[in-house]
PDB file of C-alpha atoms and ligand atoms in Angstrom:
ATOM      1  CA  MET L 230    -120.487 135.073 -56.648  1.00 50.00           C
ATOM      2  CA  SER L 231    -121.615 132.362 -54.231  1.00 55.00           C
ATOM      3  CA  ASP L 232    -118.108 131.859 -52.893  1.00 82.00           C
ATOM      4  CA  LEU L 233    -117.864 135.397 -51.547  1.00 95.00           C
ATOM      5  CA  PRO L 234    -117.254 135.687 -47.807  1.00 97.00           C
ATOM      6  CA  ASN L 235    -120.379 136.579 -45.813  1.00 97.00           C
ATOM      7  CA  ARG L 236    -118.486 138.867 -43.522  1.00 98.00           C
ATOM      8  CA  VAL L 237    -115.681 141.368 -44.121  1.00 98.00           C
ATOM      9  CA  SER L 238    -113.419 142.846 -41.489  1.00 98.00           C
ATOM     10  CA  LEU L 239    -112.307 146.446 -41.950  1.00 98.00           C
ATOM     11  CA  ARG L 240    -109.121 147.787 -40.407  1.00 98.00           C
ATOM     12  CA  GLU L 241    -109.615 151.545 -40.254  1.00 98.00           C
ATOM     13  CA  VAL L 242    -106.277 153.202 -41.027  1.00 98.00           C
ATOM     14  CA  GLY L 243    -107.328 156.871 -41.280  1.00 98.00           C
ATOM     15  CA  PRO L 244    -105.838 158.028 -37.966  1.00 98.00           C
ATOM     16  CA  ARG L 245    -102.406 156.619 -38.852  1.00 97.00           C
ATOM     17  CA  ASP L 246    -101.882 156.019 -42.568  1.00 96.00           C
ATOM     18  CA  GLY L 247    -104.326 158.802 -43.424  1.00 96.00           C
ATOM     19  CA  LEU L 248    -103.153 161.557 -41.107  1.00 96.00           C
ATOM     20  CA  GLN L 249     -99.515 160.679 -41.703  1.00 94.00           C
ATOM     21  CA  ASN L 250     -99.975 161.883 -45.267  1.00 91.00           C
ATOM     22  CA  GLU L 251    -101.911 165.059 -44.423  1.00 92.00           C
ATOM     23  CA  GLU L 252    -100.719 168.373 -42.974  1.00 92.00           C
ATOM     24  CA  PRO L 253    -100.116 167.953 -39.199  1.00 93.00           C
ATOM     25  CA  VAL L 254    -103.265 168.268 -37.057  1.00 96.00           C
ATOM     26  CA  ALA L 255    -103.757 168.849 -33.315  1.00 97.00           C
ATOM     27  CA  THR L 256    -103.426 165.956 -30.888  1.00 97.00           C
ATOM     28  CA  LYS L 257    -106.934 166.592 -29.573  1.00 98.00           C
ATOM     29  CA  ALA L 258    -108.404 166.281 -33.063  1.00 98.00           C
ATOM     30  CA  LYS L 259    -106.593 162.981 -33.603  1.00 98.00           C
ATOM     31  CA  ILE L 260    -107.984 161.565 -30.376  1.00 98.00           C
ATOM     32  CA  GLU L 261    -111.478 162.764 -31.288  1.00 98.00           C
ATOM     33  CA  LEU L 262    -111.171 161.090 -34.679  1.00 98.00           C
ATOM     34  CA  VAL L 263    -110.190 157.730 -33.157  1.00 98.00           C
ATOM     35  CA  ASP L 264    -112.939 158.021 -30.531  1.00 98.00           C
ATOM     36  CA  ALA L 265    -115.551 158.829 -33.170  1.00 98.00           C
ATOM     37  CA  LEU L 266    -114.428 155.849 -35.265  1.00 98.00           C
ATOM     38  CA  SER L 267    -114.702 153.693 -32.147  1.00 98.00           C
ATOM     39  CA  GLN L 268    -118.483 154.294 -32.251  1.00 98.00           C
ATOM     40  CA  THR L 269    -119.048 153.238 -35.875  1.00 98.00           C
ATOM     41  CA  GLY L 270    -118.818 149.463 -35.482  1.00 98.00           C
ATOM     42  CA  VAL L 271    -115.344 149.018 -36.994  1.00 98.00           C
ATOM     43  CA  GLY L 272    -113.495 146.193 -35.289  1.00 97.00           C
ATOM     44  CA  ARG L 273    -109.940 147.422 -35.686  1.00 98.00           C
ATOM     45  CA  ILE L 274    -108.313 150.837 -35.785  1.00 98.00           C
ATOM     46  CA  GLU L 275    -104.705 151.552 -36.707  1.00 98.00           C
ATOM     47  CA  ALA L 276    -104.332 154.451 -34.303  1.00 98.00           C
ATOM     48  CA  VAL L 277    -100.739 155.703 -34.368  1.00 97.00           C
ATOM     49  CA  SER L 278     -97.216 155.062 -35.562  1.00 97.00           C
ATOM     50  CA  PHE L 279     -94.441 154.934 -32.974  1.00 97.00           C
ATOM     51  CA  VAL L 280     -91.850 156.428 -35.275  1.00 94.00           C
ATOM     52  CA  HIS L 281     -89.125 159.004 -34.622  1.00 92.00           C
ATOM     53  CA  PRO L 282     -90.654 162.524 -34.779  1.00 91.00           C
ATOM     54  CA  ARG L 283     -87.885 163.662 -37.115  1.00 90.00           C
ATOM     55  CA  ALA L 284     -88.840 160.948 -39.591  1.00 89.00           C
ATOM     56  CA  ILE L 285     -92.578 161.687 -39.515  1.00 90.00           C
ATOM     57  CA  PRO L 286     -93.526 164.917 -37.699  1.00 91.00           C
ATOM     58  CA  GLN L 287     -97.247 164.105 -38.124  1.00 90.00           C
ATOM     59  CA  MET L 288     -96.829 161.250 -35.625  1.00 92.00           C
ATOM     60  CA  ALA L 289     -94.694 163.144 -33.070  1.00 93.00           C
ATOM     61  CA  ASP L 290     -97.538 163.028 -30.525  1.00 96.00           C
ATOM     62  CA  ALA L 291     -98.136 159.269 -30.831  1.00 97.00           C
ATOM     63  CA  ASP L 292     -97.639 158.741 -27.079  1.00 97.00           C
ATOM     64  CA  ASP L 293    -100.312 161.313 -26.227  1.00 98.00           C
ATOM     65  CA  VAL L 294    -102.769 160.043 -28.819  1.00 98.00           C
ATOM     66  CA  TRP L 295    -102.268 156.444 -27.719  1.00 98.00           C
ATOM     67  CA  ALA L 296    -102.782 157.406 -24.061  1.00 98.00           C
ATOM     68  CA  GLY L 297    -105.724 159.695 -24.795  1.00 98.00           C
ATOM     69  CA  ILE L 298    -107.984 157.329 -26.736  1.00 98.00           C
ATOM     70  CA  VAL L 299    -111.171 156.235 -24.971  1.00 98.00           C
ATOM     71  CA  ARG L 300    -110.896 152.519 -25.591  1.00 97.00           C
ATOM     72  CA  ASN L 301    -113.917 150.573 -26.747  1.00 97.00           C
ATOM     73  CA  PRO L 302    -113.348 147.003 -25.483  1.00 97.00           C
ATOM     74  CA  ALA L 303    -114.842 145.611 -28.701  1.00 96.00           C
ATOM     75  CA  ILE L 304    -112.052 147.177 -30.783  1.00 98.00           C
ATOM     76  CA  ARG L 305    -108.465 146.158 -31.392  1.00 97.00           C
ATOM     77  CA  TYR L 306    -106.257 149.258 -31.575  1.00 98.00           C
ATOM     78  CA  SER L 307    -102.974 148.753 -33.397  1.00 98.00           C
ATOM     79  CA  ALA L 308     -99.809 150.766 -33.867  1.00 98.00           C
ATOM     80  CA  LEU L 309     -97.384 150.790 -36.744  1.00 97.00           C
ATOM     81  CA  VAL L 310     -93.710 150.567 -35.842  1.00 97.00           C
ATOM     82  CA  PRO L 311     -90.742 151.180 -38.148  1.00 95.00           C
ATOM     83  CA  ASN L 312     -88.176 149.032 -36.322  1.00 95.00           C
ATOM     84  CA  LEU L 313     -87.201 147.237 -33.109  1.00 96.00           C
ATOM     85  CA  ARG L 314     -86.946 150.458 -31.140  1.00 96.00           C
ATOM     86  CA  GLY L 315     -90.433 151.508 -32.197  1.00 97.00           C
ATOM     87  CA  ALA L 316     -91.750 148.050 -31.295  1.00 98.00           C
ATOM     88  CA  GLN L 317     -90.238 148.334 -27.825  1.00 98.00           C
ATOM     89  CA  ARG L 318     -91.902 151.715 -27.412  1.00 97.00           C
ATOM     90  CA  ALA L 319     -95.314 150.410 -28.549  1.00 98.00           C
ATOM     91  CA  LEU L 320     -95.145 147.362 -26.306  1.00 98.00           C
ATOM     92  CA  ASP L 321     -94.029 149.463 -23.321  1.00 98.00           C
ATOM     93  CA  ARG L 322     -97.210 151.482 -23.822  1.00 98.00           C
ATOM     94  CA  GLY L 323     -99.375 148.403 -23.691  1.00 97.00           C
ATOM     95  CA  CYS L 324     -99.984 147.937 -27.410  1.00 98.00           C
ATOM     96  CA  LEU L 325    -101.069 144.364 -28.091  1.00 97.00           C
ATOM     97  CA  GLU L 326    -101.147 144.543 -31.881  1.00 98.00           C
ATOM     98  CA  ILE L 327     -98.218 145.947 -33.774  1.00 98.00           C
ATOM     99  CA  GLU L 328     -97.749 146.296 -37.484  1.00 98.00           C
ATOM    100  CA  ILE L 329     -94.571 146.628 -39.456  1.00 98.00           C
ATOM    101  CA  VAL L 330     -93.961 147.281 -43.143  1.00 97.00           C
ATOM    102  CA  VAL L 331     -91.354 145.950 -45.506  1.00 98.00           C
ATOM    103  CA  SER L 332     -91.161 146.875 -49.144  1.00 97.00           C
ATOM    104  CA  ALA L 333     -90.852 144.136 -51.736  1.00 97.00           C
ATOM    105  CA  SER L 334     -88.738 146.587 -53.735  1.00 96.00           C
ATOM    106  CA  ASP L 335     -85.190 147.140 -52.485  1.00 96.00           C
ATOM    107  CA  THR L 336     -85.072 150.665 -53.920  1.00 95.00           C
ATOM    108  CA  HIS L 337     -88.296 151.660 -52.159  1.00 95.00           C
ATOM    109  CA  ASN L 338     -87.238 149.997 -48.912  1.00 95.00           C
ATOM    110  CA  LYS L 339     -83.903 151.841 -48.977  1.00 95.00           C
ATOM    111  CA  ALA L 340     -85.650 155.144 -49.666  1.00 92.00           C
ATOM    112  CA  ASN L 341     -87.971 154.513 -46.710  1.00 89.00           C
ATOM    113  CA  VAL L 342     -85.752 153.005 -44.031  1.00 89.00           C
ATOM    114  CA  ASN L 343     -82.272 153.050 -45.557  1.00 92.00           C
ATOM    115  CA  ARG L 344     -81.976 149.274 -45.594  1.00 95.00           C
ATOM    116  CA  THR L 345     -82.346 146.503 -48.124  1.00 97.00           C
ATOM    117  CA  THR L 346     -85.473 144.354 -48.010  1.00 98.00           C
ATOM    118  CA  ALA L 347     -83.369 141.466 -46.637  1.00 97.00           C
ATOM    119  CA  GLU L 348     -81.988 143.657 -43.840  1.00 97.00           C
ATOM    120  CA  SER L 349     -85.504 144.775 -42.910  1.00 98.00           C
ATOM    121  CA  LEU L 350     -86.720 141.169 -42.865  1.00 98.00           C
ATOM    122  CA  ASP L 351     -83.945 140.303 -40.388  1.00 98.00           C
ATOM    123  CA  GLU L 352     -85.085 143.071 -38.069  1.00 98.00           C
ATOM    124  CA  ILE L 353     -88.762 142.147 -38.518  1.00 98.00           C
ATOM    125  CA  SER L 354     -87.926 138.663 -37.321  1.00 98.00           C
ATOM    126  CA  GLN L 355     -86.640 140.207 -34.076  1.00 98.00           C
ATOM    127  CA  VAL L 356     -89.699 142.468 -33.822  1.00 98.00           C
ATOM    128  CA  ILE L 357     -92.000 139.448 -34.146  1.00 98.00           C
ATOM    129  CA  ASP L 358     -90.084 137.577 -31.432  1.00 98.00           C
ATOM    130  CA  LEU L 359     -90.224 140.584 -29.127  1.00 98.00           C
ATOM    131  CA  ALA L 360     -93.964 141.054 -29.704  1.00 98.00           C
ATOM    132  CA  HIS L 361     -94.630 137.399 -28.946  1.00 98.00           C
ATOM    133  CA  GLU L 362     -92.498 137.501 -25.779  1.00 98.00           C
ATOM    134  CA  ARG L 363     -94.668 140.377 -24.609  1.00 98.00           C
ATOM    135  CA  GLY L 364     -97.964 138.689 -25.448  1.00 98.00           C
ATOM    136  CA  ALA L 365     -98.653 140.873 -28.499  1.00 98.00           C
ATOM    137  CA  THR L 366     -99.222 140.049 -32.148  1.00 98.00           C
ATOM    138  CA  CYS L 367     -97.240 141.352 -35.097  1.00 98.00           C
ATOM    139  CA  HIS L 368     -98.747 141.779 -38.562  1.00 98.00           C
ATOM    140  CA  VAL L 369     -96.477 142.382 -41.540  1.00 98.00           C
ATOM    141  CA  THR L 370     -97.423 144.491 -44.551  1.00 98.00           C
ATOM    142  CA  VAL L 371     -95.499 143.928 -47.763  1.00 98.00           C
ATOM    143  CA  SER L 372     -95.639 147.280 -49.512  1.00 97.00           C
ATOM    144  CA  THR L 373     -95.137 148.054 -53.219  1.00 96.00           C
ATOM    145  CA  ALA L 374     -96.754 144.640 -53.724  1.00 97.00           C
ATOM    146  CA  TRP L 375     -98.079 145.665 -57.153  1.00 97.00           C
ATOM    147  CA  GLY L 376     -95.558 148.229 -58.208  1.00 95.00           C
ATOM    148  CA  CYS L 377     -92.775 150.493 -57.045  1.00 94.00           C
ATOM    149  CA  PRO L 378     -92.482 154.226 -57.739  1.00 92.00           C
ATOM    150  CA  TYR L 379     -88.788 153.698 -58.566  1.00 93.00           C
ATOM    151  CA  GLU L 380     -88.645 150.210 -60.091  1.00 93.00           C
ATOM    152  CA  GLY L 381     -92.081 149.902 -61.718  1.00 94.00           C
ATOM    153  CA  ASP L 382     -93.384 146.331 -61.773  1.00 94.00           C
ATOM    154  CA  VAL L 383     -92.394 144.127 -58.850  1.00 96.00           C
ATOM    155  CA  PRO L 384     -92.357 140.416 -59.735  1.00 97.00           C
ATOM    156  CA  VAL L 385     -95.052 138.349 -58.009  1.00 98.00           C
ATOM    157  CA  GLU L 386     -92.408 135.759 -57.052  1.00 98.00           C
ATOM    158  CA  ARG L 387     -90.481 138.454 -55.230  1.00 98.00           C
ATOM    159  CA  VAL L 388     -93.540 139.621 -53.259  1.00 98.00           C
ATOM    160  CA  VAL L 389     -94.488 136.061 -52.330  1.00 98.00           C
ATOM    161  CA  SER L 390     -90.954 135.231 -51.213  1.00 98.00           C
ATOM    162  CA  VAL L 391     -90.848 138.306 -48.928  1.00 98.00           C
ATOM    163  CA  ALA L 392     -94.245 137.311 -47.512  1.00 98.00           C
ATOM    164  CA  LYS L 393     -93.146 133.713 -46.998  1.00 98.00           C
ATOM    165  CA  ARG L 394     -90.088 134.808 -45.071  1.00 98.00           C
ATOM    166  CA  ALA L 395     -92.203 136.987 -42.736  1.00 98.00           C
ATOM    167  CA  VAL L 396     -94.643 134.141 -42.126  1.00 98.00           C
ATOM    168  CA  ALA L 397     -91.797 131.644 -41.551  1.00 98.00           C
ATOM    169  CA  ASP L 398     -90.474 134.048 -38.928  1.00 98.00           C
ATOM    170  CA  GLY L 399     -93.821 134.017 -37.112  1.00 98.00           C
ATOM    171  CA  ALA L 400     -95.872 136.917 -38.499  1.00 98.00           C
ATOM    172  CA  ASP L 401     -99.446 136.663 -37.198  1.00 98.00           C
ATOM    173  CA  GLY L 402    -100.917 138.049 -40.383  1.00 98.00           C
ATOM    174  CA  LEU L 403     -99.954 139.427 -43.777  1.00 98.00           C
ATOM    175  CA  SER L 404    -101.078 142.423 -45.721  1.00 98.00           C
ATOM    176  CA  PHE L 405    -100.234 143.505 -49.256  1.00 98.00           C
ATOM    177  CA  GLY L 406     -99.963 147.238 -49.734  1.00 97.00           C
ATOM    178  CA  ASP L 407    -100.676 148.848 -53.078  1.00 96.00           C
ATOM    179  CA  THR L 408     -98.492 151.784 -52.111  1.00 91.00           C
ATOM    180  CA  THR L 409     -98.665 153.441 -55.503  1.00 91.00           C
ATOM    181  CA  GLY L 410    -102.173 152.486 -56.633  1.00 94.00           C
ATOM    182  CA  MET L 411    -100.825 150.318 -59.444  1.00 95.00           C
ATOM    183  CA  ALA L 412    -102.889 147.183 -58.743  1.00 97.00           C
ATOM    184  CA  THR L 413    -105.617 146.004 -61.104  1.00 98.00           C
ATOM    185  CA  PRO L 414    -107.928 143.003 -60.602  1.00 98.00           C
ATOM    186  CA  THR L 415    -105.850 140.666 -62.775  1.00 98.00           C
ATOM    187  CA  ARG L 416    -102.735 141.502 -60.781  1.00 98.00           C
ATOM    188  CA  VAL L 417    -104.610 141.051 -57.491  1.00 98.00           C
ATOM    189  CA  THR L 418    -105.939 137.664 -58.581  1.00 98.00           C
ATOM    190  CA  ARG L 419    -102.455 136.542 -59.503  1.00 98.00           C
ATOM    191  CA  LEU L 420    -100.689 137.706 -56.320  1.00 98.00           C
ATOM    192  CA  VAL L 421    -103.427 136.591 -53.923  1.00 98.00           C
ATOM    193  CA  GLY L 422    -103.758 133.279 -55.775  1.00 98.00           C
ATOM    194  CA  GLU L 423    -100.018 132.562 -55.606  1.00 98.00           C
ATOM    195  CA  THR L 424     -99.930 133.575 -51.946  1.00 98.00           C
ATOM    196  CA  ARG L 425    -102.856 131.323 -51.099  1.00 97.00           C
ATOM    197  CA  MET L 426    -101.157 128.434 -52.862  1.00 97.00           C
ATOM    198  CA  ALA L 427     -97.937 128.998 -50.938  1.00 97.00           C
ATOM    199  CA  MET L 428     -99.586 129.747 -47.572  1.00 97.00           C
ATOM    200  CA  PRO L 429    -103.224 128.604 -47.502  1.00 95.00           C
ATOM    201  CA  ASP L 430    -103.855 129.381 -43.844  1.00 95.00           C
ATOM    202  CA  VAL L 431    -102.176 132.698 -43.132  1.00 96.00           C
ATOM    203  CA  PRO L 432    -104.592 135.565 -42.325  1.00 97.00           C
ATOM    204  CA  LEU L 433    -104.464 137.855 -45.361  1.00 98.00           C
ATOM    205  CA  ASN L 434    -105.424 141.526 -45.455  1.00 98.00           C
ATOM    206  CA  GLN L 435    -105.328 143.803 -48.513  1.00 98.00           C
ATOM    207  CA  HIS L 436    -104.424 147.486 -48.447  1.00 98.00           C
ATOM    208  CA  PHE L 437    -105.572 149.115 -51.673  1.00 98.00           C
ATOM    209  CA  HIS L 438    -105.079 152.669 -52.827  1.00 97.00           C
ATOM    210  CA  ASN L 439    -107.511 154.347 -55.186  1.00 96.00           C
ATOM    211  CA  THR L 440    -104.853 156.448 -56.898  1.00 95.00           C
ATOM    212  CA  ARG L 441    -105.902 155.205 -60.331  1.00 95.00           C
ATOM    213  CA  GLY L 442    -109.529 154.412 -59.514  1.00 96.00           C
ATOM    214  CA  THR L 443    -109.134 150.640 -59.193  1.00 98.00           C
ATOM    215  CA  ALA L 444    -109.416 150.093 -55.417  1.00 98.00           C
ATOM    216  CA  LEU L 445    -112.972 148.713 -55.329  1.00 98.00           C
ATOM    217  CA  ALA L 446    -112.412 146.579 -58.410  1.00 98.00           C
ATOM    218  CA  ASN L 447    -109.404 145.152 -56.602  1.00 98.00           C
ATOM    219  CA  VAL L 448    -111.503 144.513 -53.483  1.00 98.00           C
ATOM    220  CA  LEU L 449    -113.940 142.509 -55.598  1.00 98.00           C
ATOM    221  CA  ALA L 450    -111.113 140.464 -57.125  1.00 98.00           C
ATOM    222  CA  ALA L 451    -109.777 139.710 -53.629  1.00 98.00           C
ATOM    223  CA  LEU L 452    -113.262 138.859 -52.296  1.00 98.00           C
ATOM    224  CA  GLN L 453    -113.664 136.337 -55.092  1.00 97.00           C
ATOM    225  CA  LEU L 454    -110.554 134.573 -53.779  1.00 97.00           C
ATOM    226  CA  GLY L 455    -111.960 134.516 -50.256  1.00 96.00           C
ATOM    227  CA  VAL L 456    -110.097 137.497 -48.814  1.00 98.00           C
ATOM    228  CA  ALA L 457    -112.277 139.018 -46.094  1.00 98.00           C
ATOM    229  CA  ASP L 458    -110.005 141.567 -44.473  1.00 98.00           C
ATOM    230  CA  PHE L 459    -109.310 145.034 -45.904  1.00 98.00           C
ATOM    231  CA  ASP L 460    -107.674 148.269 -44.858  1.00 98.00           C
ATOM    232  CA  ALA L 461    -109.524 151.478 -45.602  1.00 98.00           C
ATOM    233  CA  SER L 462    -109.355 155.066 -44.455  1.00 98.00           C
ATOM    234  CA  VAL L 463    -112.301 157.191 -43.370  1.00 98.00           C
ATOM    235  CA  GLY L 464    -113.105 159.727 -46.094  1.00 98.00           C
ATOM    236  CA  GLY L 465    -110.089 158.453 -48.012  1.00 97.00           C
ATOM    237  CA  LEU L 466    -107.782 160.373 -45.670  1.00 97.00           C
ATOM    238  CA  GLY L 467    -104.147 160.472 -46.782  1.00 93.00           C
ATOM    239  CA  GLY L 468    -103.102 161.456 -50.270  1.00 84.00           C
ATOM    240  CA  CYS L 469    -100.664 159.643 -52.465  1.00 80.00           C
ATOM    241  CA  PRO L 470     -97.075 160.320 -51.333  1.00 79.00           C
ATOM    242  CA  TYR L 471     -95.819 159.856 -54.894  1.00 78.00           C
ATOM    243  CA  ALA L 472     -98.372 161.967 -56.751  1.00 79.00           C
ATOM    244  CA  PRO L 473     -99.288 165.230 -55.009  1.00 80.00           C
ATOM    245  CA  GLY L 474    -103.022 165.896 -55.249  1.00 80.00           C
ATOM    246  CA  ALA L 475    -103.879 162.294 -56.165  1.00 83.00           C
ATOM    247  CA  SER L 476    -105.927 160.090 -53.869  1.00 86.00           C
ATOM    248  CA  GLY L 477    -104.390 157.334 -51.796  1.00 93.00           C
ATOM    249  CA  ASN L 478    -106.192 155.020 -49.410  1.00 97.00           C
ATOM    250  CA  LEU L 479    -109.496 153.423 -50.362  1.00 98.00           C
ATOM    251  CA  ALA L 480    -112.256 155.275 -48.466  1.00 98.00           C
ATOM    252  CA  SER L 481    -113.867 153.214 -45.706  1.00 98.00           C
ATOM    253  CA  GLU L 482    -117.379 154.358 -46.681  1.00 98.00           C
ATOM    254  CA  GLU L 483    -116.850 153.150 -50.255  1.00 98.00           C
ATOM    255  CA  LEU L 484    -115.790 149.716 -49.019  1.00 98.00           C
ATOM    256  CA  VAL L 485    -118.653 149.428 -46.531  1.00 98.00           C
ATOM    257  CA  HIS L 486    -121.232 150.712 -49.006  1.00 97.00           C
ATOM    258  CA  MET L 487    -120.247 148.264 -51.721  1.00 97.00           C
ATOM    259  CA  VAL L 488    -119.841 145.076 -49.727  1.00 97.00           C
ATOM    260  CA  GLU L 489    -122.915 145.638 -47.529  1.00 97.00           C
ATOM    261  CA  ASP L 490    -125.039 146.042 -50.665  1.00 96.00           C
ATOM    262  CA  MET L 491    -123.591 142.735 -51.886  1.00 96.00           C
ATOM    263  CA  GLY L 492    -124.976 141.114 -48.733  1.00 96.00           C
ATOM    264  CA  ILE L 493    -121.638 140.999 -46.930  1.00 98.00           C
ATOM    265  CA  ASP L 494    -121.751 142.078 -43.305  1.00 98.00           C
ATOM    266  CA  THR L 495    -119.136 144.540 -42.031  1.00 98.00           C
ATOM    267  CA  GLY L 496    -120.664 145.399 -38.665  1.00 98.00           C
ATOM    268  CA  VAL L 497    -120.196 149.064 -39.581  1.00 98.00           C
ATOM    269  CA  ASP L 498    -122.934 151.712 -39.457  1.00 97.00           C
ATOM    270  CA  LEU L 499    -122.498 153.521 -42.790  1.00 97.00           C
ATOM    271  CA  ASP L 500    -124.327 156.687 -41.703  1.00 97.00           C
ATOM    272  CA  ALA L 501    -122.143 156.954 -38.610  1.00 97.00           C
ATOM    273  CA  LEU L 502    -119.047 156.428 -40.718  1.00 98.00           C
ATOM    274  CA  ILE L 503    -120.087 159.156 -43.163  1.00 97.00           C
ATOM    275  CA  ASN L 504    -120.527 161.530 -40.236  1.00 97.00           C
ATOM    276  CA  VAL L 505    -116.980 160.744 -39.094  1.00 98.00           C
ATOM    277  CA  ALA L 506    -115.739 161.329 -42.648  1.00 98.00           C
ATOM    278  CA  ARG L 507    -117.327 164.799 -42.543  1.00 98.00           C
ATOM    279  CA  GLU L 508    -115.550 165.400 -39.238  1.00 98.00           C
ATOM    280  CA  ALA L 509    -112.299 164.222 -40.843  1.00 98.00           C
ATOM    281  CA  GLU L 510    -112.755 166.818 -43.594  1.00 97.00           C
ATOM    282  CA  ARG L 511    -113.112 169.519 -40.956  1.00 97.00           C
ATOM    283  CA  ILE L 512    -109.992 168.264 -39.155  1.00 97.00           C
ATOM    284  CA  VAL L 513    -107.757 168.375 -42.229  1.00 96.00           C
ATOM    285  CA  GLY L 514    -109.458 171.398 -43.746  1.00 96.00           C
ATOM    286  CA  ARG L 515    -109.900 169.975 -47.200  1.00 94.00           C
ATOM    287  CA  GLU L 516    -112.415 168.017 -49.212  1.00 95.00           C
ATOM    288  CA  LEU L 517    -111.670 164.300 -49.016  1.00 96.00           C
ATOM    289  CA  PRO L 518    -111.908 162.058 -52.094  1.00 95.00           C
ATOM    290  CA  SER L 519    -114.554 159.582 -50.840  1.00 96.00           C
ATOM    291  CA  GLN L 520    -117.339 159.351 -53.424  1.00 96.00           C
ATOM    292  CA  VAL L 521    -119.837 157.862 -50.976  1.00 96.00           C
ATOM    293  CA  LEU L 522    -119.176 160.837 -48.713  1.00 96.00           C
ATOM    294  CA  ARG L 523    -120.148 163.134 -51.619  1.00 93.00           C
ATOM    295  CA  ALA L 524    -123.137 161.108 -52.795  1.00 93.00           C
ATOM    296  CA  GLY L 525    -124.419 159.720 -49.494  1.00 90.00           C
ATOM    297  CA  PRO L 526    -125.737 156.218 -48.905  1.00 86.00           C
ATOM    298  CA  ARG L 527    -128.065 154.778 -51.556  1.00 80.00           C
ATOM    299  CA  THR L 528    -131.090 155.151 -49.313  1.00 66.00           C
ATOM    300  CA  ARG L 529    -130.785 158.909 -49.061  1.00 58.00           C
ATOM    301  CA  ARG L 530    -133.706 160.729 -50.670  1.00 60.00           C
ATOM    302  CA  THR L 531    -132.454 163.363 -53.029  1.00 59.00           C
ATOM    303  CA  PRO L 532    -134.527 165.463 -55.401  1.00 65.00           C
ATOM    304  CA  MET L 533    -134.680 164.098 -58.934  1.00 64.00           C
ATOM    305  CA  PRO L 534    -132.665 166.222 -61.379  1.00 63.00           C
TER     306      PRO L 534
HETATM  307 ZN1  LIG M 756    -102.193 153.400 -47.461  1.00 76.77          ZN
END
């Protein structure tokens, strides 16, 4: 375990990825959620998606949320964009860190954005150029990296070749998204290992879903290969779009709790984060799947059974 990183960076994706997959909530509540997260010590927050309101009604107020956030200068606030038009919109609003997703599976990519993976990669190349012209960065997430809801297994070679193309076109960082919660540690080791061999220096984030209970095991597998950058969602906000009622995003508290106890610094105050997770439950009006939210931090004194 001695090769584990001594610090892990968490990109909090609850306000965007999480809320996008919940029933719509009020603009004010979204802003309050981002502002509360801004006080927990997280370094990065994916705040909104600049997507057409018809495509994703939950993000129809992205302009107002983006403008309404009380910015903590220590935090990088990012926005997801679906295409060149969305990138233009984000950059016009002063966003300095944009994210864009491409699916390694053609079927999934077509279902999402009505284009083949190759067509999306062509547009992403233009998005990266535009971001760089405007002094912003562009991070690319390859989704369905461990499995597609339509195609099943996605070959590692295919995922790596999509990632390589994005990096060749200038992507500032890569993420692999376990869109369907199909990753297991062996699969993570293989994909991350092959990616590291092909591109040793590219910043690499992992976006795990806990749909089948493997998210933290996958984090450990990635940590053992030196990955020190993970997405997670406060409370585990955002269900699984392909399995109603199932959980989606790894909960931020679960990530922070585990790695901090392993001696890895996250900079995040776990108690503060748990309080925000409780607030997130109130906002969406349902119990969230985070187990650390249910159990509390390990130092909490609870009566013996
Ligand atoms: Zn997600």
